[in-house]
CSV table of C-alpha atoms in Angstrom, one decimal:
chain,number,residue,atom,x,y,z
Q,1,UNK,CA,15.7,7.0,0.3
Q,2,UNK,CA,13.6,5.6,3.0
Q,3,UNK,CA,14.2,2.2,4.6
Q,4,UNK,CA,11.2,0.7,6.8
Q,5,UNK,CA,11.1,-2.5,9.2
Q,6,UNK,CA,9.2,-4.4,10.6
Q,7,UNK,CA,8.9,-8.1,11.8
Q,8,UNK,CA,7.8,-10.9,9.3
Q,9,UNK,CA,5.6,-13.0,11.5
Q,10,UNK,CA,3.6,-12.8,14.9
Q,11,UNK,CA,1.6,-15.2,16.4
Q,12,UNK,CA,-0.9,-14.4,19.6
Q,13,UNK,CA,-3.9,-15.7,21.1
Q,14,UNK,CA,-7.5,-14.7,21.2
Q,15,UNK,CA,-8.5,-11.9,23.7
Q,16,UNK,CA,-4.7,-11.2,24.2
Q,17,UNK,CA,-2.9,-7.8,23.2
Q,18,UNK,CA,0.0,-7.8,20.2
Q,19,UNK,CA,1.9,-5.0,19.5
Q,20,UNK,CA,3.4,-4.9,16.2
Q,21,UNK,CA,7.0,-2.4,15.9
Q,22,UNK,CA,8.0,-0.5,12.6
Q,23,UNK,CA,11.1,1.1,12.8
Q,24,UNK,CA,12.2,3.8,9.6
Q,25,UNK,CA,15.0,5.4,8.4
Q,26,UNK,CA,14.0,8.5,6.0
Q,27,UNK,CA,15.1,11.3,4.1
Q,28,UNK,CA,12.4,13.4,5.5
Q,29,UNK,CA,9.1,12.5,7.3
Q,30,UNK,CA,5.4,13.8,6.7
Q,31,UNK,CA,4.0,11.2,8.7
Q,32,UNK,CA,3.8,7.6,9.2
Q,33,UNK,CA,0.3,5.0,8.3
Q,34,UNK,CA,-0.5,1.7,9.2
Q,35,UNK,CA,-2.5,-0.4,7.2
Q,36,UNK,CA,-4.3,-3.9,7.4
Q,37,UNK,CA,-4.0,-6.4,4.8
Q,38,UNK,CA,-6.4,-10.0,4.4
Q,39,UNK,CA,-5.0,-12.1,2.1
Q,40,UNK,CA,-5.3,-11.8,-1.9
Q,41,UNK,CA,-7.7,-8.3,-0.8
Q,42,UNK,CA,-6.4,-4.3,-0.9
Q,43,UNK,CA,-5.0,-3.0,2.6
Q,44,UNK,CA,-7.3,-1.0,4.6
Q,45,UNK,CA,-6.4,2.0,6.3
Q,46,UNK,CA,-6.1,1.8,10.1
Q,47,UNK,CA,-4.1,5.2,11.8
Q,48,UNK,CA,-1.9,7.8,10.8
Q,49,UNK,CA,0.4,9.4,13.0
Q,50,UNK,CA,2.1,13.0,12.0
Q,51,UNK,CA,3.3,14.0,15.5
Q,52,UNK,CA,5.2,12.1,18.6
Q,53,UNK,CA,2.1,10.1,20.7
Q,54,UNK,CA,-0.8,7.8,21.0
Q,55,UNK,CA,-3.4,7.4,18.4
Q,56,UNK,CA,-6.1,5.3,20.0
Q,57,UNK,CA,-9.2,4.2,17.6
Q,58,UNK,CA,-11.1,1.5,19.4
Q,59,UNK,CA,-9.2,-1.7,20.0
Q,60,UNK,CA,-6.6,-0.2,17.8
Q,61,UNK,CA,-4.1,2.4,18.6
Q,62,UNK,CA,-0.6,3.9,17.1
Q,63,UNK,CA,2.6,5.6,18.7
Q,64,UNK,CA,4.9,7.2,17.1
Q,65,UNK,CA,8.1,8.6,18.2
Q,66,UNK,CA,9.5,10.6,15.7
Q,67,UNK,CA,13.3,10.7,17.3
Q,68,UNK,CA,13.7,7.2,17.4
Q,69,UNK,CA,12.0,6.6,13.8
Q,70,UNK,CA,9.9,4.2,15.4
Q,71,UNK,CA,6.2,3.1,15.1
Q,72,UNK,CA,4.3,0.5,17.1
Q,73,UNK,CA,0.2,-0.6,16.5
Q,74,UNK,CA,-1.4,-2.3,19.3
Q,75,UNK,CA,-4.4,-4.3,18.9
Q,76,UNK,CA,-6.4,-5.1,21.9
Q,77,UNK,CA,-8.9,-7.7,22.8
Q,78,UNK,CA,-7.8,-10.2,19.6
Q,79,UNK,CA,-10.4,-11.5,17.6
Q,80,UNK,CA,-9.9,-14.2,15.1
Q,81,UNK,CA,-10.6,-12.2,12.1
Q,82,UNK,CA,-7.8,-9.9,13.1
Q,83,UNK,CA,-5.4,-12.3,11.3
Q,84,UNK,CA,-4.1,-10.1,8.7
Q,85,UNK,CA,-0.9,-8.9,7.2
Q,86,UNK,CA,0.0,-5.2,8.8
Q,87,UNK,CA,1.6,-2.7,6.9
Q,88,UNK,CA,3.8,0.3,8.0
Q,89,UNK,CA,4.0,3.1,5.6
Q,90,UNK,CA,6.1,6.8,5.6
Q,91,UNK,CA,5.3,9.5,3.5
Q,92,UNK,CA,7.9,11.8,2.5
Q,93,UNK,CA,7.6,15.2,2.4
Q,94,UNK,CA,6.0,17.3,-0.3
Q,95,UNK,CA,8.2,17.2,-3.7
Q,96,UNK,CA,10.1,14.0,-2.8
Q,97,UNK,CA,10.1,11.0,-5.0
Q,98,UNK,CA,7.9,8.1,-3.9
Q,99,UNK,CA,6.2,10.2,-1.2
Q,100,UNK,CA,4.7,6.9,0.8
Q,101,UNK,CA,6.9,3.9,1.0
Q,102,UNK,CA,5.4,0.8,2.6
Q,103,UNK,CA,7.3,-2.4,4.9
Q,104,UNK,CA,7.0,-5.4,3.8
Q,105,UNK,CA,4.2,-6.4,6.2
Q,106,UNK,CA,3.9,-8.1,9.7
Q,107,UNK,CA,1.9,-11.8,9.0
Q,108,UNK,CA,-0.1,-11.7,12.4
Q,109,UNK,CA,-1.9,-15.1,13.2
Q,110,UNK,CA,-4.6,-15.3,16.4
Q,111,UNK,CA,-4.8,-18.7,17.5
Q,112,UNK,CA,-8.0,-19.5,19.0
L,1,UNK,CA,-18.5,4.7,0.0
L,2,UNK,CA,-17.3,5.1,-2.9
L,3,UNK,CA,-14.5,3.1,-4.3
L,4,UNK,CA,-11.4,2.1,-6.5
L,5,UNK,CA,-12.5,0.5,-9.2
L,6,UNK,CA,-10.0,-2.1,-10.9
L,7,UNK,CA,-10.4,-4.7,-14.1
L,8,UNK,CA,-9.8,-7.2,-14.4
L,9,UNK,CA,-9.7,-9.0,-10.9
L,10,UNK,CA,-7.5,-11.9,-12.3
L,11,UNK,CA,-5.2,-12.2,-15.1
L,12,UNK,CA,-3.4,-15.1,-16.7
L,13,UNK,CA,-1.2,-14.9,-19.5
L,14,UNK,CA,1.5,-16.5,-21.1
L,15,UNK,CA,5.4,-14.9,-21.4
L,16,UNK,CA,5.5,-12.3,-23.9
L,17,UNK,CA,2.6,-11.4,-24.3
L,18,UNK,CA,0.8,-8.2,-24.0
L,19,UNK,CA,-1.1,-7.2,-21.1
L,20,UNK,CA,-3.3,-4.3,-19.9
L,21,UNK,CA,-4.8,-3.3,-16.2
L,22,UNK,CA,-7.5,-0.5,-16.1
L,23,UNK,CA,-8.3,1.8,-13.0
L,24,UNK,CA,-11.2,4.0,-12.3
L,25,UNK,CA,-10.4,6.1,-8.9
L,26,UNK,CA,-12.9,7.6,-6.7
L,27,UNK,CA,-14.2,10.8,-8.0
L,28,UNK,CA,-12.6,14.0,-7.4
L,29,UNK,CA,-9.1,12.2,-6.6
L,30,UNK,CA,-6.5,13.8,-8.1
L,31,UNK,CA,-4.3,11.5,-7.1
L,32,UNK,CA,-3.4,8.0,-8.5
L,33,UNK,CA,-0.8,5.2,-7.7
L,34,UNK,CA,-0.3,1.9,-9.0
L,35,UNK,CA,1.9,-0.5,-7.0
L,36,UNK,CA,2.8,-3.8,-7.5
L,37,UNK,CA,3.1,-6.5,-4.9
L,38,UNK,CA,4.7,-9.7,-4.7
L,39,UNK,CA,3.6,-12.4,-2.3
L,40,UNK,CA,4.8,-11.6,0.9
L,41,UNK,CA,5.9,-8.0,-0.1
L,42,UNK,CA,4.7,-4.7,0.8
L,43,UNK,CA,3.3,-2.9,-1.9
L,44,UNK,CA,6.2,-1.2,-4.0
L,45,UNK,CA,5.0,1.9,-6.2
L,46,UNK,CA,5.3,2.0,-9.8
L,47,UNK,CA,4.1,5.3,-10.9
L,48,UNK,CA,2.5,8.1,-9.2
L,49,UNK,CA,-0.2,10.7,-11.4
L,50,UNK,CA,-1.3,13.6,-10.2
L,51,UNK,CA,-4.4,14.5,-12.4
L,52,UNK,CA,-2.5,13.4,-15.8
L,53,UNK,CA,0.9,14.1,-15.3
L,54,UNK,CA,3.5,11.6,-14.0
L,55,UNK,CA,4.7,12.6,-10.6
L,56,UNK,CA,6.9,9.9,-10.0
L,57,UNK,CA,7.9,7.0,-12.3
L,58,UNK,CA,11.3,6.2,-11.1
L,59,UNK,CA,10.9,2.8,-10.4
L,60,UNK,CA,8.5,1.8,-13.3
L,61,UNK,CA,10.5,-0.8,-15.9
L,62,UNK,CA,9.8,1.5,-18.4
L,63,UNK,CA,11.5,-1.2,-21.6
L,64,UNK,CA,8.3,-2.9,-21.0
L,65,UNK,CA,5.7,-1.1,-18.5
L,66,UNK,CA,3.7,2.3,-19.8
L,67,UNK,CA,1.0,4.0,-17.6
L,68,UNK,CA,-1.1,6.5,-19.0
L,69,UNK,CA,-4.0,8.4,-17.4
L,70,UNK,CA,-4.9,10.9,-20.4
L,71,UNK,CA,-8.1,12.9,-19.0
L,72,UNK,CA,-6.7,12.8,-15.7
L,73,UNK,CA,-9.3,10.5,-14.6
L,74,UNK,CA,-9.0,7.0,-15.1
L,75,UNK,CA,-5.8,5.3,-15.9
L,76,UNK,CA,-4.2,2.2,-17.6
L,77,UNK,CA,-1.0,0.0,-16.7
L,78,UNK,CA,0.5,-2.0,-19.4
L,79,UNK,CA,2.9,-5.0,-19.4
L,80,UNK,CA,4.8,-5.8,-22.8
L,81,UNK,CA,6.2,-8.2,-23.5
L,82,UNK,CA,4.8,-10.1,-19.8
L,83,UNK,CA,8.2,-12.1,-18.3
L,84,UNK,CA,7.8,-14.4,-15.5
L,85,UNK,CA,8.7,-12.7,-12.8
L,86,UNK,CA,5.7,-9.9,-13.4
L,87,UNK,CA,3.4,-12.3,-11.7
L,88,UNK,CA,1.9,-10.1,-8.5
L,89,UNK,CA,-0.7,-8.4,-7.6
L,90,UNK,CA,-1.2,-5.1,-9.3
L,91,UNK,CA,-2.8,-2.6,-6.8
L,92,UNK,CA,-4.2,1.1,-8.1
L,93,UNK,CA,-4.9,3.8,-5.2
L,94,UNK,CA,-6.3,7.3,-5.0
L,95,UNK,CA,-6.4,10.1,-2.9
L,96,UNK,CA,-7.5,13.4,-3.0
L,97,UNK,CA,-4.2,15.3,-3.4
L,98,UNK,CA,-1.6,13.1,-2.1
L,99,UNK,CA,-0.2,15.1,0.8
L,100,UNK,CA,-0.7,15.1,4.1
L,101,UNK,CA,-2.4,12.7,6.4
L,102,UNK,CA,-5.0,11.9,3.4
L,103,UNK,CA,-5.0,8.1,3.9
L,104,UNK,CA,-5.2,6.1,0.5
L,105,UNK,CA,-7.8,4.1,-0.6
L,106,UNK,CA,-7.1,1.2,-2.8
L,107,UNK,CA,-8.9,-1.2,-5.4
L,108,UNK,CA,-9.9,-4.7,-4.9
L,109,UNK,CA,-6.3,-5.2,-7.5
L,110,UNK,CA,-5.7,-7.4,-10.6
L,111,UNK,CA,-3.9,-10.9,-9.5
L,112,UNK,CA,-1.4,-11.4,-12.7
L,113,UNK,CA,-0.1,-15.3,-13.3
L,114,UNK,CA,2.8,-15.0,-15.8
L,115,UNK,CA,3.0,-18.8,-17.4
């Protein structure tokens, strides 16, 4: 089975940086997905990280060390609108039962 | 872009009864999920489809939840009889295989209110 967490709640401040952790415990690892959720809409996809490293995409950007089962996404230069709900999700490897299992979501609020 | 496309957006029905959630993914996907996701929850899958067959269904309710995706194309979630605690948002996603780093992409979901 795979077990995935991350904090419930952040709160940060406009312009600042956040970094949100996941950590995962799995039964075998293809790879590891963050995704941003607004409230009542469908998460959006945001990185994917397969190998140990930085992802950067704009202000947004994804480690991933697979010997630790850890995860972090760091958002730079806050904006308001980035208050979302963040999701971590692992995907299993090929054949396995429920081959991407998602956190339960890090609530991040930017205060003005 | 093409997208997901879910019906209906929001859903209220009473205990008992019968309910129904339709999904059209984008075209060429072979892959398609439906998840279910309670307020405050990340999503939680409830059957996986790859073109028509059921990949993975083991954590489907299956005494009163049936998917079906006959033509391997679109696909249909059903709830009977509906109990309370089925209220959630019910989220279908598709990707083109469902390996790999292929990212999914996910409908706009159907908000269910169990009375």
């Amino acid at each position: 089975g795979q077990n995935i967490d991350q904090p419930t709640e952040m709160t940060a401040t406009e312009g600042a940086i956040v970094q949100i952790n996941c950590t995962y415990q799995t039964s075998g690892f293809n790879g590891l997905f963050w995704y941003q959720q607004h409230a009542g809409e469908a998460p959006t996809f945001l990185s994917y990280n397969v190998l140990d490293g930085l992802e950067e995409k704009g202000r947004f950007s994804s480690f991933l060390s697979r010997s630790k089962g850890y995860s972090y996404l760091l958002l730079k230069e806050l904006q308001m609108k980035d208050s979302a709900s963040y999701l971590c999700a692992v995907r299993s490897l090929p054949g396995s039962a429920r081959q991407l299992t998602f956190g339960s979501g890090t609530q991040l609020t930017v205060l003005p | 872009e093409a997208e997901v496309a879910q019906s209906p957006r929001y859903k209220i029905t009473e205990k008992s009864q019968a309910v129904a959630f339709w999904c059209d993914p984008i075209s060429g996907h072979a892959t398609l999920y439906w998840y279910r996701q309670i307020l405050g929850q990340g999503p939680e899958l409830l059957v996986q489809f790859q073109d028509e067959s059921v990949v993975d269904d083991s954590q489907l309710p299956k005494d009163r939840f049936s998917a079906e995706r006959l033509k391997g194309v679109d696909s249909t979630l059903k709830i009977q009889p509906a109990e309370l605690g089925d209220s959630a948002m019910y989220l279908c996603a598709s990707s083109p295989t469902g390996t790999g780093q292929e990212k999914l992409f996910f409908g706009s979901g159907t908000q269910l209110s169990v009375l």
